Short mmCIF file of C-alpha atoms in Angstrom, two decimals:
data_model
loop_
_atom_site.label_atom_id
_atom_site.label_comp_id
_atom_site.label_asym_id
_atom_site.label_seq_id
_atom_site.Cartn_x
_atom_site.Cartn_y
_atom_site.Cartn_z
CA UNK A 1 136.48 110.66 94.58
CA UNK A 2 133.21 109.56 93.71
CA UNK A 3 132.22 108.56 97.56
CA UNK A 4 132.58 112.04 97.97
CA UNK A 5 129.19 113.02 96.15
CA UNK A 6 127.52 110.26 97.30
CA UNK A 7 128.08 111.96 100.68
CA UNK A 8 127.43 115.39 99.73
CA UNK A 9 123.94 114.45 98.45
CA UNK A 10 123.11 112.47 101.29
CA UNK A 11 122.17 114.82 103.30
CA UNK A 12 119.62 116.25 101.60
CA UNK A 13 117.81 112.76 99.79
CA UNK A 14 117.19 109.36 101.25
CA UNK A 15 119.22 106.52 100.11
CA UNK A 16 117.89 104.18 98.18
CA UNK A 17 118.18 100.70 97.80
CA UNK A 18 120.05 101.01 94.73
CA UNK A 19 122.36 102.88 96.40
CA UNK A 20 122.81 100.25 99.11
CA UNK A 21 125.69 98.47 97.41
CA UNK A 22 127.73 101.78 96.76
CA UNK A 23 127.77 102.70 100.02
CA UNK A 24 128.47 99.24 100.68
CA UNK A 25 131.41 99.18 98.45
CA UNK A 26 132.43 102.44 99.11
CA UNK A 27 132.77 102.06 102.49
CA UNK A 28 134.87 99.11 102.27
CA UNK A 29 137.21 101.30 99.80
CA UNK A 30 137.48 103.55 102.76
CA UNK A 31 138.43 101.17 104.76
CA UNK A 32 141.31 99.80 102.87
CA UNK A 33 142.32 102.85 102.07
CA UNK A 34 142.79 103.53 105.62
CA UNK A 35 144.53 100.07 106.84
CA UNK A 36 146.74 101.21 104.22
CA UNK A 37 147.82 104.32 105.86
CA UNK A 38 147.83 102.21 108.75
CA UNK A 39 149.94 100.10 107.36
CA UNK A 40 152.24 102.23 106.18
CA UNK A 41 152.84 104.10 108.96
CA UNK A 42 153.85 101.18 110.78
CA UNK A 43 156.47 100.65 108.56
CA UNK A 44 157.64 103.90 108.93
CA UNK A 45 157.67 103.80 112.26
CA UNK A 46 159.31 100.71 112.58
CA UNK A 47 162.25 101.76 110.35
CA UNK A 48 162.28 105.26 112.32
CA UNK A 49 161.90 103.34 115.38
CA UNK A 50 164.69 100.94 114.94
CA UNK A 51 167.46 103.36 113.26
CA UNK A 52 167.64 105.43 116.82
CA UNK A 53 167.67 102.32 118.66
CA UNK A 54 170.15 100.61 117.12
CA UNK A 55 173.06 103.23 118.31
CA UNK A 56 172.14 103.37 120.94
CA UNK A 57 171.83 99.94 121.93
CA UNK A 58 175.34 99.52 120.17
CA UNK A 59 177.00 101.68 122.91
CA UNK A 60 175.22 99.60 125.87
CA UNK A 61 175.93 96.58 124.19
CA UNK A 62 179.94 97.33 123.47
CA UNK A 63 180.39 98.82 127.06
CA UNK A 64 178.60 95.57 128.70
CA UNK A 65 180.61 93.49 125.95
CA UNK A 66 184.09 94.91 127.00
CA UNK A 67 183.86 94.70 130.67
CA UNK A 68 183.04 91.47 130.70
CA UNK A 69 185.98 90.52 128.64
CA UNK A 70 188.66 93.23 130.09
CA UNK A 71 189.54 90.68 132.87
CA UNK A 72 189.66 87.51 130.65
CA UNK A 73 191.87 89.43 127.98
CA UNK A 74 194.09 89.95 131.19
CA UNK A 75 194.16 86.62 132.18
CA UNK A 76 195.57 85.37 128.14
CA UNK A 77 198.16 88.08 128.27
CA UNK A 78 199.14 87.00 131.73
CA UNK A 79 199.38 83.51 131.02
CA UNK A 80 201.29 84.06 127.38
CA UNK A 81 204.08 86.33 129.46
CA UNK A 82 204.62 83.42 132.02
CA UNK A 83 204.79 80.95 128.83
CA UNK A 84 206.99 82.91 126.76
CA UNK A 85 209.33 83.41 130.18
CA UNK A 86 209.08 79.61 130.86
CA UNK A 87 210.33 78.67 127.76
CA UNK A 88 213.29 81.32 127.77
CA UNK A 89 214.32 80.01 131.07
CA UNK A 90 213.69 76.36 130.47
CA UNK A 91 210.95 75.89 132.40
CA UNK A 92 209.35 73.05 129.75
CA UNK A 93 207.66 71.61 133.12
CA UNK A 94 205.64 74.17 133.00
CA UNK A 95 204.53 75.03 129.36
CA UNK A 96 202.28 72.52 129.38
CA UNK A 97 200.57 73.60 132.45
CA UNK A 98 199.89 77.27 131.22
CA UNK A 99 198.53 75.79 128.00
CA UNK A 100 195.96 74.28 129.32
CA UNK A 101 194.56 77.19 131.82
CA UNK A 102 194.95 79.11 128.28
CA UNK A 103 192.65 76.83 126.73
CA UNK A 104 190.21 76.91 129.66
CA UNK A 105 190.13 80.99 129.06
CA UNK A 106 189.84 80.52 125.55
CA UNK A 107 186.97 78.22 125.83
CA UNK A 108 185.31 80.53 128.34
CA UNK A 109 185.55 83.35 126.14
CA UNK A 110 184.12 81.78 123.46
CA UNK A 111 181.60 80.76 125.57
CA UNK A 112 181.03 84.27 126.64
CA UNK A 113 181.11 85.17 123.06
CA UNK A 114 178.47 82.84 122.41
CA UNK A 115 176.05 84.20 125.53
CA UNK A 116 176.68 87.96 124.15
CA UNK A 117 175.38 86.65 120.41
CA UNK A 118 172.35 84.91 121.72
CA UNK A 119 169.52 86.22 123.31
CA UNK A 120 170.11 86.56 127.54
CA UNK A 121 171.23 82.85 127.35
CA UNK A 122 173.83 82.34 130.18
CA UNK A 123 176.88 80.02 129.21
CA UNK A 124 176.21 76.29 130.48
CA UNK A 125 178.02 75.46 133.22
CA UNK A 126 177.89 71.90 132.61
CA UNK A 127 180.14 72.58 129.62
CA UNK A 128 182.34 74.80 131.11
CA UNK A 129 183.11 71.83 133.58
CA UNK A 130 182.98 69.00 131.20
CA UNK A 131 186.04 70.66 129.24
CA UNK A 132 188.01 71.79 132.76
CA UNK A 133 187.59 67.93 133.37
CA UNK A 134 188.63 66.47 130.16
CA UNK A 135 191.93 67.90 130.17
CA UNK A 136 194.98 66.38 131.44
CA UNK A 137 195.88 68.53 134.25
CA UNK A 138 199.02 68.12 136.12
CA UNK A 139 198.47 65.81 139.83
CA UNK A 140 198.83 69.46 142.17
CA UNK A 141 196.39 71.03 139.72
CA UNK A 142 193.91 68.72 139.71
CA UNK A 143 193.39 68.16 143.08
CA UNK A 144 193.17 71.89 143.61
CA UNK A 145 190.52 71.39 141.39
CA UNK A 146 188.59 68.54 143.04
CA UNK A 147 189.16 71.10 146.62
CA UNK A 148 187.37 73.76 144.46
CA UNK A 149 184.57 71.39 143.69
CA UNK A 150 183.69 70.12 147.37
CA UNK A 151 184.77 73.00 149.28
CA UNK A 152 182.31 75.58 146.93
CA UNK A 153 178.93 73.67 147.69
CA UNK A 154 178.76 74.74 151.28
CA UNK A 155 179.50 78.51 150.43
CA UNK A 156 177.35 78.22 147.05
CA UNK A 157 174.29 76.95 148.66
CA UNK A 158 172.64 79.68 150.08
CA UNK A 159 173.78 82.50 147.51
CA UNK A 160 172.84 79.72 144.56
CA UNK A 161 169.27 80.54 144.85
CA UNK A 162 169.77 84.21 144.75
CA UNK A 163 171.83 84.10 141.70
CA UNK A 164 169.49 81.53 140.01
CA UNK A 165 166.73 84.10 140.12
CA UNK A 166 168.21 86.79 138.91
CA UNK A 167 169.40 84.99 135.93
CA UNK A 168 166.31 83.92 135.65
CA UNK A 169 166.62 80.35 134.17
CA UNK A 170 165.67 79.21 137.67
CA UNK A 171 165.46 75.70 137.11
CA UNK A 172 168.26 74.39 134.50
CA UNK A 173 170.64 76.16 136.41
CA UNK A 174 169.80 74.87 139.60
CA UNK A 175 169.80 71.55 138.95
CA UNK A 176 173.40 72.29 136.69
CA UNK A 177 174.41 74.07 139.91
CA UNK A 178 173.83 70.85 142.34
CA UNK A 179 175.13 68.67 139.34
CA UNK A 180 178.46 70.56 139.22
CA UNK A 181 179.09 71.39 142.90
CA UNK A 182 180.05 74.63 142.38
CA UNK A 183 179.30 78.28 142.87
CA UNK A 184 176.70 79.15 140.40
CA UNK A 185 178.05 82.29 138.50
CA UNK A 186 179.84 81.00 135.68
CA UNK A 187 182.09 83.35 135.88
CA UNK A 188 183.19 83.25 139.29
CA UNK A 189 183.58 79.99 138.90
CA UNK A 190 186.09 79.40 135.57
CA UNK A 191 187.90 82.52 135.88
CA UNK A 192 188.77 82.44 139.88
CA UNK A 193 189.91 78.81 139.34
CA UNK A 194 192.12 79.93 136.48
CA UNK A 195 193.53 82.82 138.78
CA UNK A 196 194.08 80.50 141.91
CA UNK A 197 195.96 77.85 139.08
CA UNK A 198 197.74 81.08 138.16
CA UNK A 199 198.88 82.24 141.60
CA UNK A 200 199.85 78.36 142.21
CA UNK A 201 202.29 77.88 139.16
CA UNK A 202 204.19 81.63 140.04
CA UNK A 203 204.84 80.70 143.36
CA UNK A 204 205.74 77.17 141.84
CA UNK A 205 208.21 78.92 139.29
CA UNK A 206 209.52 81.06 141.99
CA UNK A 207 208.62 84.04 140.82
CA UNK A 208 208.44 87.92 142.15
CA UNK A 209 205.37 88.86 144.52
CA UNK A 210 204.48 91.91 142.24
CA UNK A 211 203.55 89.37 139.30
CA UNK A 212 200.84 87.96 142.31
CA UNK A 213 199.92 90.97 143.08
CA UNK A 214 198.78 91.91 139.83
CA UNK A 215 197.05 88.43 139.23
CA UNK A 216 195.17 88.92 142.44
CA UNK A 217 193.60 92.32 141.50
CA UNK A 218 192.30 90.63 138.62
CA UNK A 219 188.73 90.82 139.22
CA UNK A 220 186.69 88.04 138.39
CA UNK B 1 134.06 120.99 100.13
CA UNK B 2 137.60 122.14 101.31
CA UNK B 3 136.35 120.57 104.91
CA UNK B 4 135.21 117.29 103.32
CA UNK B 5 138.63 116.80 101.77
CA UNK B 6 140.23 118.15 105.34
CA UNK B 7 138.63 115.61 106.55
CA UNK B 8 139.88 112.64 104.79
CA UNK B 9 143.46 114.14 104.90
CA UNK B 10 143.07 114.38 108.42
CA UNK B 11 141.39 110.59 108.83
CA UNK B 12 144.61 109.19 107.01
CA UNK B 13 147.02 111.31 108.79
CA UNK B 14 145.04 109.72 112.25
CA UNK B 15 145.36 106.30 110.81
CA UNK B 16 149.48 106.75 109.66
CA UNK B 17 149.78 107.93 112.92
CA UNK B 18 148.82 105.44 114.59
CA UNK B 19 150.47 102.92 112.61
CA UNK B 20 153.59 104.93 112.91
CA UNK B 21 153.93 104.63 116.88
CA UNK B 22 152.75 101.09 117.01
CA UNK B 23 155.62 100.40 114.28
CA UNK B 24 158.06 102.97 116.15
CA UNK B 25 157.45 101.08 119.82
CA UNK B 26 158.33 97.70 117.92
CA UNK B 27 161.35 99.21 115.86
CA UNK B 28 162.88 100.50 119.10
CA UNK B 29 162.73 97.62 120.80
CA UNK B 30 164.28 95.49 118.01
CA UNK B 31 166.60 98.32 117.31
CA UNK B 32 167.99 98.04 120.64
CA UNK B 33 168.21 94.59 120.72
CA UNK B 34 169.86 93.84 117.54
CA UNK B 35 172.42 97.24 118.48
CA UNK B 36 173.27 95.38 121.49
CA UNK B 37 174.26 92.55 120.13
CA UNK B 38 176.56 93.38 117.42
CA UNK B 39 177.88 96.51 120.41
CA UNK B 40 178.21 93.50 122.74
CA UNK B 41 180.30 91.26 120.23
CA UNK B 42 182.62 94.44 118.99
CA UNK B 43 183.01 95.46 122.63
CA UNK B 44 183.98 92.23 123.59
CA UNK B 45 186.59 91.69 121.31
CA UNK B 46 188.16 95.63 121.84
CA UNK B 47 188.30 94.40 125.65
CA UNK B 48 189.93 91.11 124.92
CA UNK B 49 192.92 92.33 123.00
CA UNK B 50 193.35 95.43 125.30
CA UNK B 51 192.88 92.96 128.02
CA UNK B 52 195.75 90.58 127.04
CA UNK B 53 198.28 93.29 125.68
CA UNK B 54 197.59 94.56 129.60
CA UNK B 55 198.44 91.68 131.28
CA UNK B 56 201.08 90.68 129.02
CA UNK B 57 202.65 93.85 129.79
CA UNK B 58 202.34 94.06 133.80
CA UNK B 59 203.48 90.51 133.91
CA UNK B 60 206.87 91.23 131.80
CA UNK B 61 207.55 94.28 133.49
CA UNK B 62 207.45 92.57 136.90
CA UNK B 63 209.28 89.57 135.51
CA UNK B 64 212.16 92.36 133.93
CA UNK B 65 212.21 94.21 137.19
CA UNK B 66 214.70 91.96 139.15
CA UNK B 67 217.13 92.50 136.50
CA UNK B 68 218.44 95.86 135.54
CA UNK B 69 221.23 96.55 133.25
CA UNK B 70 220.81 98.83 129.86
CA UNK B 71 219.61 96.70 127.65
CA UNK B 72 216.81 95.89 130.06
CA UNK B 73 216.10 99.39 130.84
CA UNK B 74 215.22 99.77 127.34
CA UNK B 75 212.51 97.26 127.34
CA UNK B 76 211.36 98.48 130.48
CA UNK B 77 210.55 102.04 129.18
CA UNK B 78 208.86 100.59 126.96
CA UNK B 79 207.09 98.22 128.86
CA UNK B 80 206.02 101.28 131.11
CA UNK B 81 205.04 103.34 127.48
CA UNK B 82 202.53 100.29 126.87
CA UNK B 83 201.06 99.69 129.93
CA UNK B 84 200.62 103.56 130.03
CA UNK B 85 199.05 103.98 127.25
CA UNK B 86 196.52 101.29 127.71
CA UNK B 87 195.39 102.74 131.18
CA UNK B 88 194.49 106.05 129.67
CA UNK B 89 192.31 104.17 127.24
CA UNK B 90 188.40 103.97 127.28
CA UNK B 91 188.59 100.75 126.34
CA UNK B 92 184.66 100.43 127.01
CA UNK B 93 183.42 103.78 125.43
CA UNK B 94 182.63 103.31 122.23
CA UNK B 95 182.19 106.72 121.38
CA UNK B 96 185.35 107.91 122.05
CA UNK B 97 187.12 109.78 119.23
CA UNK B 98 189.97 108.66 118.79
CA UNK B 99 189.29 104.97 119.68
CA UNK B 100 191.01 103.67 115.84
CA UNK B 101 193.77 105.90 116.60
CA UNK B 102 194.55 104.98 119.91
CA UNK B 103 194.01 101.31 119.46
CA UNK B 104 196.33 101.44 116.52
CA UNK B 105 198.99 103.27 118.37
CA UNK B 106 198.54 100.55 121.21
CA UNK B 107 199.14 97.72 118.55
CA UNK B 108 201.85 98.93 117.18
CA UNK B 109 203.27 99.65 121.08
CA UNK B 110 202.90 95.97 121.44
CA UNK B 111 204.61 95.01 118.11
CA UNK B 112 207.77 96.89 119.06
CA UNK B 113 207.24 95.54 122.40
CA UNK B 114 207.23 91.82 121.25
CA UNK B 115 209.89 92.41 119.39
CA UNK B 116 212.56 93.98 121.93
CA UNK B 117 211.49 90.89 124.26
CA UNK B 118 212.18 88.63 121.10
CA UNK B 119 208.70 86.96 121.22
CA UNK B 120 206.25 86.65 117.67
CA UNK B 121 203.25 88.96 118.22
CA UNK B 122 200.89 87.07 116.66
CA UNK B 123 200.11 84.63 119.18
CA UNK B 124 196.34 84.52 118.54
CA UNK B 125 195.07 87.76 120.79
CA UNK B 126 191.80 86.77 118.94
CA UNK B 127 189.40 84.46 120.11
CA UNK B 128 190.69 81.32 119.56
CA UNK B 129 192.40 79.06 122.10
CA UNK B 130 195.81 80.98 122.27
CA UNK B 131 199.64 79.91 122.72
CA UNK B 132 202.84 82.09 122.16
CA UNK B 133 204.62 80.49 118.66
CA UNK B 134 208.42 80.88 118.40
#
């Protein structure tokens, strides 16, 4: 390298003017020459960087990912026993009852499918509610619904706030909480109204204790 | 000389260095981000279908229990097989070794399960709005 002269000599002569513009451009070759490196070794890193972090975020990820959903796979294969067993015993009443609260859970878990493949975005609430609502639910049903929706507020009000921060969207979901009426955790909300609904329709179709027993451990 | 030239190695080696942990701090992060993400979505769908063959299985076998003659028996064994092997799977660890082995063993559990109780398997254990077909 020809910079490399240049410096060698310097120390024993002056630099002259001429010399001005190689120093000049030599410097500035040193320079690139080092964002370069610089440059490169960012992209090193960031390749090194990201290949350990991605299994390892994979493992958090599925374990977070499959206990959230454990409970709501629970729930479908609950609710497709008691359908298959209503329509074996003639039960048509009820089929149509049990495939609604199976769309609610589907809808809920694609919503929670959609929250897991975004970034920290909770599922809206208002949604949630908008497609409980739209569906035709049986008389008993829905006005266990509309008991869900006044009685919650009280008990919601003081733990809303809490939640709220620690989702940290403080202000949409706020104002969706006082909107909706009801307790702001999403899940809380869909999944213990699909288990009450549940617990309402066995003891409806007669059925043995143990079957509510397991639908009350559910966890939601 | 030899020092001038250890010099410059050593310069760029400073400068790829320092590019390298600035690039590693930012590949980590979106390393972990991205790994989450695609964990989260595989996760959720392991825990979904283990979910449902669960409660699909706890619900029949307390539905069977009031009646017991032999040909019930049969299902309930298996029933109780099913719901077995499900609990003594880490449904959530996804670095379990013999999580495609298991969870094919649990499928096919479920199949022959579905069958004895004379309901289609397929109902849509996926993530789509779900109802049993006959």
């Amino acid at each position: 390298m020809s910079w490399v002269q240049v410096a060698v000599s310097q120390s024993s002569e002056d630099i002259f003017d001429e010399d001005a513009d190689e120093m000049y451009l030599l410097k500035k070759e040193w320079n690139n020459t080092m964002k370069k490196r610089l440059k490169e070794g960012y992209r090193d890193g960031i390749e090194a960087g990201k290949e350990l972090a991605l299994q390892t975020g994979f493992n958090q990820g599925y374990r977070h990912g499959a206990e959230l959903m454990i409970t709501c796979g629970q729930f479908k294969g609950t609710l497709n026993a008691l359908l298959s067993w209503c329509h074996f015993n003639g039960h048509d009443s009820a089929l149509s009852t049990i495939n609604n609260l199976l769309d609610v859970v589907g809808k809920y878990e694609d919503d929670v499918l959609k929250y897991l493949n975004s970034t920290e975005e909770q599922p809206h609430l208002g949604h949630i509610l908008d497609s409980v609502q739209d569906m035709d639910l049986n008389h008993t049903a829905g006005t266990e619904y509309k008991e869900v929706k006044d009685g919650k507020h009280e008990d919601c009000g003081s733990s809303s706030e809490n939640i709220c921060r620690n989702n940290g969207e403080v202000g949409s979901l706020q104002s969706e909480c006082r909107k909706a009426n009801l307790c702001t955790d999403p899940e809380k909300s869909t999944l213990a109204w699909v288990k009450r609904q549940t617990v309402w329709l066995v003891e409806q179709l007669g059925l043995s204790l143990d079957i509510l027993y397991h639908v009350q451990q559910l966890e939601h | 000389m030899a020092d001038l030239f250890d010099g410059i190695v050593m310069a760029e080696q400073r400068f790829h260095g320092e590019g390298y942990q600035e690039g590693f701090a930012e590949g980590s992060h979106a390393g972990m981000a991205e790994g989450r993400r695609y964990g989260a979505l595989h996760g959720a769908r392991i825990g979904s279908e283990i979910g449902c063959y669960l409660g699909f299985a706890l619900t029949w076998h307390c539905l069977l229990q009031k009646h017991t003659d032999e040909k019930n028996s049969k299902k309930m064994r298996a029933l109780d097989s099913l719901i077995g092997m499900i609990q003594k799977f880490p449904y959530e660890d996804p670095t379990y070794d013999k999580l495609q082995e298991d969870l094919e063993k649990i499928r096919g559990k479920f199949k022959q399960v579905c069958s004895m109780l004379n309901i289609q398997s397929d109902f849509r254990i996926g993530t789509e709005r779900s109802s049993l077909t006959f």
